[in-house]
């Protein structure tokens, strides 16, 4: 069973379209994240949710809207896609304990905007 | 804000050799964690090793070990007896201890190639 699963793994779309990436974790973790990896492989956090509550929003354009229907799911919806949105998007989760919360990552979703 | 610097964009070594990847970071925090993640061509992010800043002892995981120098803010990764499967991007990452509000700050990565 995949611990953190993302769908789709690949997404090719035209500029201006709206698209969603879904993420689900079966680890029982309380915190979920979205990270963006750009063409130079740089990884940067976008959002984090703790038990459905938004905790971190790292100055991401409001065209990006995360939605967490329950603590096992964190979806990412992107409106009016732009060329610069092309990237690999990683979902991750971690337990909300007092120790070092090791993040478990999904396999990534490669978004290509044409 | 924390920053993580990996000064070696690319490295290559012969199979079975030992290689050390460098990482430095900048922070004013005292309670934090450091990680090395591996990203093979499959794109999956895989945790290699982690270090708690309050522990002086360097973490080890089989062939992987770190040299953690807190005062120098240095956190290098040593891979012993390198194997072809070690070929990957390696990312150093920093996490401030902040219950329920953790985030990883990554370095720019080092692309490691193991040569047969």
Short mmCIF file of C-alpha atoms in Angstrom, two decimals:
data_model
loop_
_atom_site.label_atom_id
_atom_site.label_comp_id
_atom_site.label_asym_id
_atom_site.label_seq_id
_atom_site.Cartn_x
_atom_site.Cartn_y
_atom_site.Cartn_z
CA UNK A 1 0.00 0.00 0.00
CA UNK A 2 1.37 3.39 -1.01
CA UNK A 3 1.76 5.63 2.05
CA UNK A 4 1.32 8.97 0.27
CA UNK A 5 -0.32 8.75 -3.13
CA UNK A 6 -0.79 11.54 -5.63
CA UNK A 7 -2.87 11.61 -8.77
CA UNK A 8 -2.24 12.24 -11.54
CA UNK A 9 1.47 11.51 -11.88
CA UNK A 10 1.64 13.47 -15.13
CA UNK A 11 -0.52 16.34 -16.31
CA UNK A 12 -0.18 18.27 -19.56
CA UNK A 13 -2.50 21.19 -20.11
CA UNK A 14 -2.90 24.52 -21.86
CA UNK A 15 -2.32 27.94 -20.37
CA UNK A 16 -5.43 29.38 -18.79
CA UNK A 17 -6.93 26.03 -17.81
CA UNK A 18 -7.84 24.97 -14.29
CA UNK A 19 -6.49 21.69 -12.90
CA UNK A 20 -6.38 19.74 -9.67
CA UNK A 21 -3.91 17.35 -8.11
CA UNK A 22 -5.12 14.99 -5.43
CA UNK A 23 -3.20 13.61 -2.47
CA UNK A 24 -4.09 10.96 0.04
CA UNK A 25 -2.09 9.48 2.91
CA UNK A 26 -2.84 6.29 4.83
CA UNK A 27 -0.27 6.81 7.58
CA UNK A 28 -2.63 8.42 10.06
CA UNK A 29 -0.54 11.60 9.98
CA UNK A 30 -2.02 14.90 11.11
CA UNK A 31 0.00 17.26 8.91
CA UNK A 32 0.11 17.40 5.14
CA UNK A 33 2.12 19.58 2.79
CA UNK A 34 2.49 20.68 -0.79
CA UNK A 35 5.99 21.35 -2.13
CA UNK A 36 6.94 22.64 -5.58
CA UNK A 37 10.10 21.49 -7.37
CA UNK A 38 11.07 23.77 -10.22
CA UNK A 39 13.04 22.99 -13.36
CA UNK A 40 16.32 23.49 -11.48
CA UNK A 41 15.24 20.88 -8.92
CA UNK A 42 14.75 23.46 -6.17
CA UNK A 43 12.14 22.36 -3.63
CA UNK A 44 10.06 24.93 -1.81
CA UNK A 45 7.12 24.57 0.52
CA UNK A 46 3.81 25.97 -0.65
CA UNK A 47 1.29 24.98 2.01
CA UNK A 48 0.86 22.89 5.11
CA UNK A 49 -2.30 21.75 6.82
CA UNK A 50 -2.64 20.32 10.29
CA UNK A 51 -5.81 18.33 10.84
CA UNK A 52 -7.60 20.22 8.05
CA UNK A 53 -6.44 23.64 9.25
CA UNK A 54 -4.15 25.79 7.09
CA UNK A 55 -0.88 26.39 8.94
CA UNK A 56 1.63 27.54 6.33
CA UNK A 57 0.95 29.56 3.19
CA UNK A 58 4.25 30.57 1.67
CA UNK A 59 3.30 33.58 -0.45
CA UNK A 60 1.82 31.41 -3.13
CA UNK A 61 -0.39 33.18 -5.73
CA UNK A 62 -4.05 32.89 -4.86
CA UNK A 63 -4.58 30.99 -8.10
CA UNK A 64 -3.41 28.04 -5.99
CA UNK A 65 -6.04 26.84 -3.56
CA UNK A 66 -5.44 23.86 -1.31
CA UNK A 67 -8.40 21.97 0.08
CA UNK A 68 -8.33 19.46 2.91
CA UNK A 69 -11.68 17.65 3.26
CA UNK A 70 -10.24 15.49 6.04
CA UNK A 71 -6.83 14.96 7.57
CA UNK A 72 -6.01 12.12 5.15
CA UNK A 73 -6.49 14.26 2.03
CA UNK A 74 -4.97 17.46 0.75
CA UNK A 75 -5.83 18.48 -2.79
CA UNK A 76 -4.31 21.29 -4.80
CA UNK A 77 -6.41 23.25 -7.26
CA UNK A 78 -4.76 25.65 -9.67
CA UNK A 79 -6.75 28.25 -11.61
CA UNK A 80 -5.71 30.04 -14.79
CA UNK A 81 -2.55 28.03 -15.29
CA UNK A 82 0.57 29.90 -16.41
CA UNK A 83 3.75 28.66 -18.08
CA UNK A 84 5.66 29.25 -14.84
CA UNK A 85 3.46 26.77 -13.03
CA UNK A 86 5.19 23.94 -14.88
CA UNK A 87 6.94 21.95 -12.16
CA UNK A 88 6.79 18.79 -10.13
CA UNK A 89 4.42 19.08 -7.19
CA UNK A 90 5.06 16.89 -4.18
CA UNK A 91 2.59 16.07 -1.48
CA UNK A 92 3.98 14.99 1.90
CA UNK A 93 2.73 14.15 5.36
CA UNK A 94 4.14 13.96 8.87
CA UNK A 95 2.91 13.01 12.33
CA UNK A 96 2.12 15.84 14.73
CA UNK A 97 4.42 14.73 17.52
CA UNK A 98 6.97 16.65 19.48
CA UNK A 99 9.90 14.93 17.84
CA UNK A 100 11.49 15.53 14.49
CA UNK A 101 8.55 15.14 12.20
CA UNK A 102 9.98 13.21 9.34
CA UNK A 103 8.12 13.97 6.14
CA UNK A 104 6.97 11.11 3.93
CA UNK A 105 6.68 12.25 0.33
CA UNK A 106 4.47 11.13 -2.49
CA UNK A 107 5.96 10.27 -5.89
CA UNK A 108 5.27 13.73 -7.29
CA UNK A 109 2.99 15.05 -10.02
CA UNK A 110 4.68 16.56 -13.04
CA UNK A 111 2.62 19.44 -14.40
CA UNK A 112 3.45 20.78 -17.87
CA UNK A 113 1.70 23.93 -19.01
CA UNK A 114 1.88 24.58 -22.77
CA UNK B 1 14.81 32.94 7.88
CA UNK B 2 16.87 29.82 7.47
CA UNK B 3 19.02 29.11 4.44
CA UNK B 4 20.67 25.89 3.35
CA UNK B 5 23.64 25.88 0.99
CA UNK B 6 25.00 22.97 -0.99
CA UNK B 7 28.08 24.17 -2.80
CA UNK B 8 28.64 21.10 -4.99
CA UNK B 9 26.12 21.01 -7.85
CA UNK B 10 27.56 17.76 -9.20
CA UNK B 11 29.89 15.01 -8.05
CA UNK B 12 30.94 11.67 -9.40
CA UNK B 13 32.90 8.80 -7.86
CA UNK B 14 33.85 5.27 -8.74
CA UNK B 15 31.77 2.45 -7.35
CA UNK B 16 32.97 1.26 -3.92
CA UNK B 17 34.67 4.57 -3.15
CA UNK B 18 33.71 6.95 -0.37
CA UNK B 19 32.18 10.33 -1.15
CA UNK B 20 31.30 13.30 1.04
CA UNK B 21 28.59 15.80 0.17
CA UNK B 22 28.77 19.23 1.79
CA UNK B 23 26.01 21.26 3.37
CA UNK B 24 26.05 24.44 5.40
CA UNK B 25 23.11 26.26 6.88
CA UNK B 26 22.33 29.53 8.53
CA UNK B 27 19.96 29.88 11.45
CA UNK B 28 19.56 31.68 14.75
CA UNK B 29 17.51 28.79 16.15
CA UNK B 30 18.85 26.42 18.78
CA UNK B 31 16.31 23.60 18.43
CA UNK B 32 16.23 22.15 14.97
CA UNK B 33 16.74 19.08 12.86
CA UNK B 34 18.79 18.39 9.77
CA UNK B 35 18.06 15.86 7.08
CA UNK B 36 19.50 14.39 3.93
CA UNK B 37 17.00 13.30 1.32
CA UNK B 38 17.79 11.33 -1.81
CA UNK B 39 15.92 11.74 -5.09
CA UNK B 40 16.78 9.03 -7.62
CA UNK B 41 15.68 9.26 -11.27
CA UNK B 42 12.33 7.79 -10.20
CA UNK B 43 11.67 11.22 -8.62
CA UNK B 44 10.69 9.77 -5.24
CA UNK B 45 12.04 11.70 -2.24
CA UNK B 46 13.62 9.24 0.18
CA UNK B 47 14.89 10.06 3.65
CA UNK B 48 18.54 9.04 4.01
CA UNK B 49 19.41 10.24 7.48
CA UNK B 50 18.42 12.81 10.09
CA UNK B 51 20.20 14.57 12.93
CA UNK B 52 18.80 16.30 16.00
CA UNK B 53 20.74 19.47 16.73
CA UNK B 54 20.79 18.81 20.47
CA UNK B 55 22.62 15.53 19.94
CA UNK B 56 26.38 15.78 19.66
CA UNK B 57 26.73 12.25 18.34
CA UNK B 58 26.74 12.03 14.58
CA UNK B 59 23.90 10.00 13.06
CA UNK B 60 24.68 6.88 11.05
CA UNK B 61 22.53 4.64 8.88
CA UNK B 62 24.44 1.68 7.47
CA UNK B 63 26.77 3.11 4.78
CA UNK B 64 25.56 6.67 5.39
CA UNK B 65 26.91 8.90 8.12
CA UNK B 66 27.01 12.59 8.82
CA UNK B 67 29.57 14.99 10.20
CA UNK B 68 27.54 17.50 12.18
CA UNK B 69 29.45 20.58 13.30
CA UNK B 70 26.93 22.75 15.12
CA UNK B 71 29.17 25.71 15.79
CA UNK B 72 30.27 25.81 12.17
CA UNK B 73 26.69 25.13 10.97
CA UNK B 74 27.93 22.34 8.78
CA UNK B 75 26.21 19.03 8.04
CA UNK B 76 28.04 16.84 5.54
CA UNK B 77 26.96 13.41 4.34
CA UNK B 78 29.46 10.60 3.88
CA UNK B 79 28.57 7.62 1.72
CA UNK B 80 30.90 4.67 2.19
CA UNK B 81 31.34 1.80 -0.27
CA UNK B 82 29.24 3.66 -2.83
CA UNK B 83 26.89 1.61 -4.99
CA UNK B 84 25.32 2.23 -8.37
CA UNK B 85 21.96 2.63 -6.67
CA UNK B 86 23.31 5.65 -4.82
CA UNK B 87 23.18 7.65 -8.06
CA UNK B 88 20.66 10.41 -7.32
CA UNK B 89 20.14 14.03 -6.36
CA UNK B 90 20.88 14.58 -2.69
CA UNK B 91 19.19 17.36 -0.78
CA UNK B 92 20.19 18.73 2.56
CA UNK B 93 17.27 20.14 4.55
CA UNK B 94 16.65 22.10 7.74
CA UNK B 95 13.62 21.96 10.01
CA UNK B 96 13.02 24.28 12.93
CA UNK B 97 11.42 22.55 15.90
CA UNK B 98 7.94 24.04 15.90
CA UNK B 99 5.22 21.65 16.97
CA UNK B 100 2.61 21.16 14.28
CA UNK B 101 4.11 23.88 12.12
CA UNK B 102 7.24 22.30 10.77
CA UNK B 103 8.53 22.95 7.32
CA UNK B 104 11.60 21.70 5.52
CA UNK B 105 13.92 24.24 3.96
CA UNK B 106 15.95 22.55 1.26
CA UNK B 107 19.32 23.24 -0.29
CA UNK B 108 19.74 23.32 -4.06
CA UNK B 109 20.91 19.72 -4.22
CA UNK B 110 23.98 17.80 -5.34
CA UNK B 111 23.73 15.45 -8.29
CA UNK B 112 25.79 12.38 -7.44
CA UNK B 113 26.80 9.87 -10.10
CA UNK B 114 28.37 6.55 -9.19
CA UNK B 115 30.56 5.29 -12.01
CA UNK B 116 30.78 1.51 -12.57
#
